[in-house]
Amino acid sequence: MDSIRTYLLRLSRRQKRAIQVITDTALVWLALWLAFVVRLGIDDMINPVTAHVWLFVAAPLVAIPLFIRFGMYRAVMRYFGNDALIAIIKAVSLSALILAVVVYWYSNHDNVVPRSIIFNYWWLSLIMLGGLRLAMRQYFLGDWFAAAQHVPFTSRDDGLPRVAIYGAGAAGNQLVAALRMGRLMRPVAFIDDDDSIADRIISGLQVFKAENIQQMIDRTGAQELLLAIPSSSRARRREILGLLEGFPLHVRSVPGFMDLASGRVKVDDIQEVDIADLLGRDAVPAQAELLEHCIQGKCVLVTGAGGSIGSELCRQILSLKPTTLLLFEHGEFNLYSILGELEQRVKCESLMVRVLPILGSVRNPQKLLDVMKTWHVDTVYHAAAYKHVPMVEHNVAEGVQNNVMGTLYTAQAALQSGVANFVLISTDKAVRPTNVMGSTKRLAEMTLQALSQEIAPALFGDSAKVSRVNKTRFTMVRFGNVLGSSGSVIPLFHKQIKAGGPLTVTHPKITRYFMTIPEAAQLVIQAGSMGQGGDVFVLDMGEPVRIVELAEKMIHLSGLSVRSEKNVHGDITIEFSGLRPGEKLYEELLIGDNVAATQHPMIMRANEDMLTWDELKDRLTQLMDAVRQDDYVLVRQILSNTVSGYSPEGDIVDWVHQQRRTEV
């Protein structure tokens, strides 16, 4: 059977159509002959072929051209669906009507054709032509019993993973068809919240209620569950995932509705559960005027364009119709990757945007100034920074130069070249920091706060002390962790689960704020449009999440169990490795309680203490002198005296400092 199927599939389109036409002609004759048999009986019937040979000649001459006209030979048997069945009904019905007219014109007293013959011919043709095509579809799919799990004695073990589908709607049914066609998984049941279809059969699968999941597992042996609810809210998905945690099912999902509608993915592109669904918070709709204010019709520069936040900013900025988008990045591969993605979008969507890649470092002030002046930049989104807490803790000098001086140089270049809007992407770790990364990010905020208060400042490092008119509106946006970013715990957990564990968590009580990258980037753009100058905006991150609970949920939704003292036979253990250098148990978003609402419900304005520009320049001079001398004790002391709430924990772990202490 397999060899015949393979042979037929390899035939040319012309050969396949010829076989279909010949088969349909034979079926038309058979339907016409059976129409006489049904009307006259088999015993006393005169052979209709000899008695009405003209009718057997006319039937295919009428039917086959109509079948061609209605596209019956353009349908691919493996993808034969409702549209093709409707085409068959129309073609057969019209051919029967025309044949009735032929019979009316050419029949006579010596050669009478009973009128019921046409009706019999019509329904017999429908059954034969439509039935054969449905049968051939199942044959070419290679699965005669795919839609008959509910029929007794038809179940069989083909070695494919058994999956249940949550959601019996359009997406669920498309997914079932795709899985049957791909033959990588065997769908065995639907689960749906709609009581009106409970215990019904859809696409050959029984529909179970959500409260009967264990019963479904016992009956079908399902090992995985696929979420086919792309249009449901994130809050609803969180409820469903909470319900599924208690069952031994590996939970995965089909893509979201907007991804399906845009054509970026297909319904059978199965993926792991989006961790954002576990947070259960739906994004607040964006305000168009805030999104477009600093971007539409403008030249926009993004520093750190190849990073997690920087690249997402670029994606969203591209949709807001800037004239030019400058990608400023010091990592060649990261720049190459985001450039290729954006150029593909520009081509596919016919966007009138110039996307230009610029290799460079934010620690090169002259390069920054040249770029901003050459392209007459209107808006800068400064995302370039070192963000990995332990890494910066071990490399203090690099953290200071990149996060503090890189921000200072970018801001001064913006001021010198007359950039209208400057937005710094900051972090919740800048609030009462215990690490170098957080303290340098807070010092970067303070730099912009001090600059924003000056009408005509003399810039840092300018020995001539020339005052320059400040036309730039500086804004800072502070938020917590983003899901899936480089260095995020989520990809690490996925990797550890695939490897069989253990999952490593630093502390049983550690919590973090989380937000999706697209939501964070969208809010950054909107917040940057609201500032008056020197504003520190704080994004509403929702409730903090315990990392150990997140690890447990990811294990459960992978169809596995947590191994512990209470469950010694579990699959994966969770190990606590201890807090890393500079790491805090809890993160905060505000230094004080002085916070004000804005026109956007997810964005708040914080009022933080600041230094004057002249005082800050003195501190920066002291800081850079200490960095050049590799005096990290002094670096820590200057940061402590400058950054409110900075209280470093533990010894200095910078590699250079430790090596020198060892040598001494």
XYZ file of C-alpha atoms in Angstrom:
664
model
C 0.000 0.000 0.000
C 2.803 2.386 0.841
C 4.590 1.742 -2.453
C 1.392 2.394 -4.453
C 0.786 5.597 -2.484
C 4.339 6.772 -3.104
C 4.050 5.938 -6.824
C 0.802 7.895 -7.184
C 2.186 10.907 -5.312
C 5.202 11.035 -7.633
C 3.099 11.215 -10.812
C 3.051 14.500 -12.701
C 0.066 16.809 -12.340
C -1.097 15.991 -15.894
C -0.986 12.254 -15.179
C -2.914 12.701 -11.922
C -5.608 14.750 -13.683
C -5.921 12.165 -16.455
C -6.485 9.410 -13.860
C -9.115 11.573 -12.126
C -10.978 12.310 -15.371
C -11.006 8.628 -16.379
C -12.173 7.594 -12.881
C -14.909 10.256 -12.810
C -16.162 9.180 -16.246
C -16.429 5.605 -15.004
C -18.212 6.788 -11.841
C -20.692 8.861 -13.870
C -21.553 5.788 -15.978
C -21.805 3.633 -12.853
C -24.074 6.186 -11.132
C -26.319 6.375 -14.207
C -26.535 2.574 -14.473
C -27.306 2.233 -10.749
C -29.968 4.943 -11.118
C -31.816 2.600 -13.508
C -31.275 -0.336 -11.161
C -32.725 1.579 -8.204
C -35.737 2.681 -10.292
C -36.524 -0.512 -12.267
C -34.947 -3.320 -10.279
C -32.364 -5.850 -11.438
C -34.572 -8.790 -12.430
C -36.856 -7.379 -15.137
C -34.706 -4.411 -16.198
C -33.714 -4.134 -19.847
C -30.001 -3.317 -20.168
C -30.021 0.525 -19.988
C -26.678 0.794 -21.803
C -28.113 -0.670 -25.002
C -31.574 0.877 -24.589
C -30.309 4.412 -23.779
C -26.804 4.514 -25.231
C -27.253 8.185 -26.137
C -27.818 8.988 -22.440
C -24.580 7.248 -21.414
C -22.752 9.273 -24.051
C -24.369 12.572 -22.966
C -23.788 12.132 -19.182
C -19.944 12.427 -19.140
C -19.985 14.997 -21.974
C -22.143 17.200 -19.733
C -20.494 16.365 -16.395
C -16.719 16.379 -17.073
C -16.531 19.963 -18.511
C -18.524 21.207 -15.506
C -16.218 19.335 -13.124
C -13.259 21.039 -14.790
C -14.967 24.448 -14.646
C -15.690 24.094 -10.914
C -12.067 23.240 -10.153
C -12.563 19.638 -9.057
C -9.254 18.660 -10.650
C -7.320 21.497 -9.041
C -7.926 20.279 -5.485
C -5.025 18.382 -3.882
C -6.348 15.121 -2.456
C -4.224 15.320 0.723
C -5.730 18.751 1.522
C -9.263 17.982 0.349
C -11.678 20.038 2.478
C -15.096 21.649 2.756
C -14.600 24.025 -0.168
C -13.873 21.106 -2.505
C -16.976 19.247 -1.264
C -19.126 22.309 -1.963
C -17.633 22.538 -5.461
C -18.567 18.877 -6.064
C -22.159 19.489 -4.906
C -22.501 22.475 -7.233
C -20.929 20.697 -10.231
C -22.927 17.468 -9.818
C -26.196 19.348 -9.216
C -25.753 21.508 -12.299
C -24.755 18.526 -14.462
C -27.868 16.637 -13.282
C -30.103 19.596 -14.189
C -28.565 19.892 -17.668
C -28.889 16.139 -18.156
C -32.588 16.453 -17.200
C -33.003 19.013 -19.985
C -31.250 16.639 -22.441
C -33.569 13.800 -21.404
C -36.615 16.066 -21.864
C -35.526 17.030 -25.382
C -34.432 13.643 -26.732
C -36.663 11.056 -25.062
C -39.652 9.766 -27.082
C -42.519 7.256 -26.802
C -40.305 4.386 -27.953
C -37.437 5.255 -25.642
C -38.858 6.683 -22.377
C -36.471 7.614 -19.536
C -38.203 7.651 -16.124
C -38.005 11.094 -14.478
C -36.771 9.658 -11.155
C -33.616 8.441 -12.941
C -32.203 11.990 -12.843
C -32.780 12.290 -9.080
C -31.189 8.886 -8.476
C -28.282 9.809 -10.730
C -27.782 13.040 -8.737
C -27.501 11.534 -5.262
C -25.556 8.514 -6.420
C -23.018 10.767 -8.178
C -22.618 12.869 -5.036
C -21.934 9.818 -2.906
C -19.518 8.241 -5.368
C -17.551 11.313 -6.409
C -17.416 12.912 -2.951
C -16.959 9.619 -1.110
C -14.083 8.509 -3.321
C -12.262 11.803 -2.789
C -12.698 11.634 0.988
C -11.459 8.045 0.965
C -8.443 8.983 -1.157
C -7.625 11.848 1.210
C -7.379 9.409 4.111
C -5.415 7.010 1.931
C -2.836 9.628 0.939
C -2.570 10.769 4.538
C -1.671 7.188 5.350
C -4.084 6.994 8.276
C -7.460 5.314 7.747
C -8.354 5.446 11.440
C -7.155 8.970 12.294
C -10.675 10.294 12.731
C -12.156 7.250 14.421
C -10.665 6.995 17.907
C -14.177 6.924 19.361
C -15.142 3.900 17.265
C -14.696 0.555 19.085
C -11.939 -1.798 17.919
C -10.203 0.857 15.796
C -7.545 2.022 18.241
C -3.972 1.007 17.575
C -0.529 1.848 18.886
C 1.612 3.445 16.179
C 4.351 4.631 18.506
C 3.516 8.336 18.057
C 3.247 10.590 21.148
C -0.388 10.966 22.170
C -1.494 14.574 22.575
C -4.652 16.265 23.766
C -5.710 19.647 22.387
C -6.997 22.343 24.764
C -9.476 24.318 22.685
C -11.882 22.764 20.186
C -12.282 25.911 18.110
C -10.895 26.816 14.705
C -7.257 26.805 15.856
C -7.718 23.448 17.587
C -9.229 21.824 14.504
C -6.513 23.240 12.238
C -3.933 21.880 14.646
C -5.512 18.408 14.580
C -5.455 18.396 10.769
C -1.814 19.551 10.737
C -0.750 16.906 13.271
C -2.465 14.123 11.341
C -0.823 15.263 8.151
C 2.628 15.569 9.693
C 2.342 12.200 11.486
C 4.693 13.285 14.291
C 2.017 13.220 16.995
C -1.349 11.519 17.396
C -4.194 13.769 18.608
C -6.439 11.745 20.911
C -8.847 14.201 22.567
C -10.090 17.767 22.881
C -10.487 19.673 26.141
C -12.784 22.690 26.096
C -14.558 24.976 28.561
C -17.747 25.149 26.473
C -20.345 22.925 28.178
C -22.442 22.792 24.995
C -19.839 20.631 23.221
C -18.778 18.510 26.193
C -18.743 14.756 25.396
C -19.375 15.531 21.707
C -17.175 14.280 18.857
C -15.281 16.910 16.832
C -12.892 15.899 14.051
C -13.183 12.347 15.330
C -12.005 13.286 18.841
C -14.044 13.270 22.021
C -14.363 16.610 23.807
C -13.705 16.493 27.563
C -14.494 19.146 30.144
C -11.581 20.810 31.920
C -12.528 19.113 35.196
C -12.292 15.676 33.535
C -8.625 15.896 32.487
C -7.596 12.890 34.593
C -10.406 10.853 33.029
C -9.147 11.911 29.592
C -5.595 10.819 30.463
C -6.824 7.420 31.732
C -8.903 6.782 28.591
C -6.532 8.030 25.919
C -3.068 7.723 27.441
C -2.282 11.338 26.517
C 1.309 12.352 27.274
C 1.267 15.959 26.077
C -1.226 18.789 25.934
C -1.189 21.507 23.285
C -2.857 24.839 24.005
C -4.842 25.918 20.935
C -6.340 29.097 22.380
C -4.385 31.836 20.555
C -6.972 34.581 21.100
C -7.470 34.075 24.850
C -6.222 36.662 27.315
C -3.015 36.135 29.241
C -4.980 36.059 32.512
C -7.141 33.220 31.200
C -4.086 31.307 29.989
C -2.580 31.625 33.449
C -5.740 30.078 34.962
C -5.536 27.178 32.534
C -1.833 26.608 33.183
C -2.516 26.613 36.920
C -5.153 23.928 36.373
C -2.791 21.806 34.255
C 0.107 21.903 36.717
C -1.264 18.987 38.709
C -1.291 16.535 35.811
C 1.615 14.565 34.252
C 1.362 16.355 30.914
C 4.012 18.237 28.963
C 2.193 21.458 28.110
C 3.036 23.332 24.928
C 1.120 25.816 22.809
C 0.414 27.093 19.320
C 1.444 30.697 18.576
C -0.572 33.760 19.503
C -3.375 35.163 17.381
C -1.415 38.154 16.060
C 1.501 35.933 15.026
C -0.906 33.665 13.154
C -2.729 36.573 11.511
C 0.516 38.230 10.406
C 1.713 35.017 8.781
C 4.963 34.952 10.779
C 4.113 31.469 12.040
C 1.723 28.618 11.239
C -0.811 27.010 13.528
C 1.306 23.852 13.740
C 4.417 25.726 14.902
C 4.281 24.223 18.372
C 6.337 25.918 21.055
C 6.992 25.694 24.752
C 4.539 27.534 26.969
C 5.219 31.260 26.965
C 6.451 32.095 30.456
C 4.601 35.401 30.137
C 1.401 33.337 30.417
C 2.499 32.231 33.892
C 2.614 35.880 34.967
C -0.965 36.236 33.799
C -0.924 39.965 33.108
C -2.313 41.379 29.859
C -0.477 44.331 28.326
C -2.269 47.688 28.418
C -3.075 48.940 24.894
C -0.548 51.472 23.644
C -1.437 55.131 23.158
C -0.697 55.930 19.531
C 0.136 59.597 20.088
C 2.788 58.686 22.681
C 4.324 56.042 20.434
C 4.619 58.361 17.443
C 5.617 61.588 19.203
C 9.401 61.087 19.202
C 9.676 58.800 16.159
C 7.324 59.459 13.249
C 9.113 61.369 10.499
C 12.303 61.651 12.565
C 15.841 60.288 12.546
C 16.204 57.877 15.470
C 19.411 56.455 16.975
C 19.409 53.330 19.186
C 22.580 52.498 21.103
C 23.051 48.863 22.033
C 20.804 48.068 19.060
C 21.799 44.396 19.028
C 20.877 43.691 22.654
C 17.619 42.283 23.994
C 15.912 45.609 24.683
C 17.738 47.533 21.952
C 16.718 45.105 19.208
C 13.070 45.120 20.321
C 13.114 48.930 20.390
C 14.365 48.835 16.791
C 11.565 46.475 15.752
C 8.879 48.706 17.214
C 10.471 51.948 16.031
C 10.514 50.579 12.471
C 6.705 50.257 12.546
C 6.302 53.903 13.639
C 7.628 55.344 10.351
C 10.864 57.164 11.151
C 12.768 58.536 8.181
C 16.052 56.948 9.332
C 16.892 54.340 11.962
C 20.543 54.229 13.062
C 21.678 51.003 14.739
C 24.654 51.818 16.990
C 26.291 48.661 18.339
C 29.824 47.549 19.273
C 29.159 43.811 18.754
C 29.567 42.943 15.069
C 27.495 39.745 15.105
C 24.655 41.326 17.108
C 24.566 44.232 14.670
C 24.598 41.871 11.682
C 21.702 39.854 13.134
C 19.337 42.747 13.859
C 20.207 44.477 10.577
C 19.303 41.377 8.556
C 15.967 41.055 10.362
C 15.034 44.719 9.924
C 16.087 44.858 6.256
C 13.879 41.837 5.561
C 10.933 43.636 7.154
C 11.590 46.816 5.223
C 11.571 44.817 1.991
C 8.512 42.693 2.787
C 6.416 45.586 4.123
C 7.709 48.168 1.592
C 8.635 50.572 4.392
C 10.097 53.976 3.510
C 12.780 53.815 6.193
C 16.559 53.871 5.875
C 18.145 51.386 8.291
C 21.852 52.011 8.777
C 24.233 49.875 10.865
C 27.020 51.694 12.711
C 29.781 49.811 14.483
C 30.990 51.807 17.420
C 31.321 52.077 21.177
C 29.521 54.511 23.476
C 32.923 55.009 25.103
C 34.052 56.871 21.969
C 32.634 60.413 22.347
C 33.925 61.691 19.019
C 32.304 58.813 17.113
C 28.987 59.503 18.840
C 29.164 63.215 18.042
C 30.065 62.596 14.394
C 27.149 60.191 13.930
C 24.581 62.488 15.564
C 25.736 65.564 13.647
C 26.048 63.787 10.299
C 22.565 62.323 10.408
C 20.868 65.182 12.301
C 19.504 62.767 14.891
C 16.211 63.815 16.529
C 15.778 61.066 19.147
C 18.228 58.811 20.985
C 17.279 55.631 22.860
C 20.296 54.716 24.976
C 20.112 50.981 25.689
C 23.844 50.218 25.610
C 24.998 48.989 29.030
C 26.531 46.092 30.892
C 23.620 44.549 32.801
C 24.815 41.199 34.171
C 25.282 41.799 37.914
C 28.013 39.237 38.778
C 29.936 39.975 35.569
C 30.104 43.700 36.310
C 30.955 42.952 39.935
C 34.028 41.052 38.713
C 34.928 43.793 36.188
C 34.371 47.073 38.004
C 36.363 49.335 35.664
C 34.461 48.161 32.580
C 31.136 48.614 34.343
C 31.970 52.194 35.324
C 33.343 53.160 31.918
C 30.498 51.597 29.933
C 27.495 52.379 32.129
C 28.521 55.770 33.544
C 30.927 57.273 31.039
C 29.173 55.678 28.053
C 25.920 57.351 29.127
C 27.730 60.654 29.808
C 29.436 60.678 26.397
C 26.198 59.784 24.577
C 24.251 62.468 26.451
C 26.887 65.147 25.819
C 27.033 64.251 22.109
C 23.239 64.584 21.989
C 23.392 67.991 23.685
C 26.167 69.224 21.354
C 24.366 68.100 18.197
C 20.965 69.468 19.225
C 19.125 66.135 19.667
C 15.577 66.879 20.833
C 14.831 63.714 22.842
C 17.140 61.457 24.835
C 15.778 58.352 26.620
C 17.899 56.244 28.960
C 16.875 52.628 29.548
C 17.568 52.091 33.253
C 16.893 49.271 35.736
C 15.239 48.501 39.059
C 18.708 47.517 40.300
C 19.522 51.250 40.421
C 17.298 51.522 43.513
C 19.257 51.137 46.752
C 21.846 49.033 44.892
C 24.065 46.415 46.487
C 26.187 45.965 43.365
C 28.354 47.918 40.938
C 25.935 47.428 38.044
C 23.045 49.013 39.942
C 25.122 51.854 41.351
C 26.580 52.718 37.921
C 23.097 52.747 36.378
C 21.856 55.055 39.133
C 24.874 57.307 38.560
C 23.976 57.329 34.851
C 20.477 58.486 35.826
C 21.950 61.192 38.053
C 24.118 62.372 35.156
C 21.067 62.984 32.990
C 19.171 64.544 35.885
C 22.008 67.005 36.487
C 22.399 67.835 32.771
C 18.665 68.413 32.355
C 18.753 71.194 34.965
C 21.385 73.164 33.030
C 20.420 75.734 30.408
C 23.968 76.095 29.069
C 26.369 73.688 30.781
C 30.107 73.407 30.356
C 30.614 69.763 29.413
C 32.639 67.216 31.347
C 36.199 66.995 30.010
C 36.035 70.360 28.255
C 39.148 72.199 29.474
C 37.983 75.404 27.752
C 34.758 75.316 29.800
C 32.653 76.516 26.881
C 28.966 76.791 27.753
C 26.692 74.982 25.298
C 22.990 75.634 24.911
C 20.973 72.652 26.108
C 18.023 71.878 23.796
C 17.786 68.192 24.716
C 14.992 66.725 26.825
C 16.510 63.951 28.953
C 14.278 61.135 30.212
C 14.993 57.924 32.139
C 12.841 54.784 32.192
C 13.370 52.268 34.984
C 12.037 48.693 34.959
C 12.895 45.171 36.114
C 13.828 41.938 34.358
C 12.539 41.175 30.890
C 11.576 37.646 29.935
C 13.921 35.922 27.521
C 16.638 38.583 27.579
C 20.296 37.655 27.369
C 21.321 36.318 30.776
C 17.694 35.754 31.814
C 16.881 32.843 34.090
C 14.119 31.525 31.770
C 16.325 30.244 28.907
C 18.646 28.762 31.532
C 15.773 26.814 33.126
C 14.646 25.529 29.702
C 18.172 24.320 28.998
C 18.494 22.649 32.396
C 15.124 20.880 32.034
C 16.152 19.475 28.631
C 19.375 18.226 30.207
C 17.439 16.446 32.961
C 18.246 18.975 35.692
C 19.012 20.105 38.235
C 17.517 23.601 38.085
C 19.748 26.074 39.898
C 18.170 28.854 41.957
C 20.353 31.167 44.022
C 18.065 31.407 47.083
C 14.656 29.959 48.084
C 13.275 33.435 48.859
C 14.676 35.395 45.915
C 12.071 37.363 43.932
C 12.188 39.404 40.756
C 9.899 41.666 38.722
C 9.274 40.427 35.187
C 7.916 41.940 31.994
C 7.934 40.804 28.381
C 10.470 42.439 26.080
C 7.857 43.822 23.615
C 5.777 45.322 26.444
C 8.843 46.904 28.064
C 10.031 48.408 24.759
C 6.573 49.772 23.988
C 6.325 51.417 27.406
C 9.845 52.851 27.073
C 8.845 54.576 23.828
C 5.666 55.968 25.390
C 7.403 57.114 28.593
C 10.069 58.890 26.541
C 7.343 61.004 24.956
C 5.980 62.263 28.279
C 9.051 63.706 30.007
C 9.557 67.406 30.638
C 13.277 67.002 31.342
C 15.090 65.052 34.038
C 12.101 62.754 34.626
C 12.622 59.275 36.062
C 9.753 57.061 34.882
C 8.983 53.744 36.532
C 7.065 51.014 34.727
C 4.364 49.073 36.558
C 5.905 45.603 36.721
C 3.012 43.951 38.573
C 3.756 41.683 41.495
C 7.251 40.253 42.104
C 7.667 36.565 41.253
C 9.426 34.002 43.445
C 12.060 32.368 41.226
C 11.729 28.967 42.908
C 7.974 28.931 42.171
C 8.719 29.831 38.559
C 11.162 26.898 38.383
C 8.545 24.515 39.810
C 5.905 25.657 37.317
C 8.285 25.166 34.387
C 9.090 21.627 35.573
C 5.406 20.732 35.980
C 4.421 22.163 32.599
C 7.146 20.059 30.999
C 5.229 16.983 32.166
C 7.758 16.290 34.923
C 7.747 16.438 38.707
C 10.020 18.078 41.272
C 12.255 15.687 43.200
C 12.374 16.612 46.869
C 12.325 15.068 50.338
C 8.550 14.729 50.040
C 8.764 13.271 46.525
C 11.934 11.176 46.292
C 10.815 9.637 42.991
C 10.448 12.984 41.207
C 12.173 13.772 37.923
C 14.149 16.990 38.430
C 15.668 18.549 41.529
C 15.960 22.236 42.364
C 19.299 23.194 43.894
C 20.094 26.438 45.722
C 23.529 27.782 44.801
C 23.598 30.845 47.071
C 23.441 34.528 46.194
C 26.083 35.616 43.697
C 28.334 38.659 44.217
C 26.251 41.829 44.412
C 22.929 40.021 44.119
C 19.892 41.099 46.170
C 17.017 38.968 47.447
C 14.436 41.616 46.525
C 14.469 44.348 43.906
C 12.703 47.726 44.203
C 11.529 50.261 41.664
C 11.488 53.407 43.823
C 14.072 54.909 46.131
C 11.441 56.874 48.045
C 7.654 57.012 48.183
C 7.393 60.240 46.214
C 5.728 59.034 43.031
C 3.151 60.609 40.727
C 0.764 59.155 38.156
C 1.008 59.978 34.453
C -1.441 59.859 31.563
C -0.519 56.203 31.050
C -1.781 53.734 33.704
C 1.386 51.596 33.519
C 3.873 54.467 33.844
C 4.647 56.430 37.023
C 6.901 59.434 37.554
C 9.423 59.166 40.416
C 10.917 62.206 42.084
C 14.474 61.312 43.062
C 17.248 63.294 44.720
C 19.921 64.706 42.453
C 23.228 66.606 42.439
C 24.077 69.810 40.608
C 26.013 69.470 37.348
C 29.199 71.028 38.747
C 29.125 68.814 41.838
C 28.499 65.724 39.719
C 31.399 66.552 37.393
C 33.727 66.671 40.403
C 32.518 63.232 41.521
C 32.971 61.843 38.006
C 36.510 63.204 37.860
C 37.341 61.521 41.176
C 35.723 58.296 40.011
C 37.649 58.126 36.745
C 40.940 58.903 38.521
C 40.273 55.965 40.864
C 39.428 53.691 37.895
C 42.626 54.641 36.063
C 44.622 53.827 39.207
C 42.749 50.508 39.653
C 41.880 51.685 43.164
C 38.639 49.742 43.583
C 38.335 50.512 47.282
C 38.195 54.193 46.369
C 35.801 53.452 43.468
C 33.432 51.762 45.900
C 33.785 54.647 48.374
C 33.001 57.308 45.722
C 29.973 55.338 44.523
C 28.778 54.981 48.131
C 29.127 58.733 48.732
C 27.394 59.632 45.483
C 24.611 57.075 44.978
C 21.894 57.242 47.608
C 21.299 53.869 49.265
C 24.317 52.128 47.701
C 25.368 49.608 50.277
C 27.734 46.992 48.849
C 27.655 43.566 50.456
C 30.763 41.428 50.812
C 34.330 41.974 49.674
C 35.439 43.477 46.376
C 35.541 40.619 43.852
C 37.004 42.451 40.865
C 39.496 40.118 39.201
C 42.286 42.702 38.986
C 41.810 43.711 42.629
C 41.796 40.079 43.813
C 44.915 39.203 41.808
C 46.817 42.151 43.238
C 45.825 41.203 46.783
C 47.021 37.646 46.112
C 50.393 38.897 44.856
C 50.801 41.120 47.900
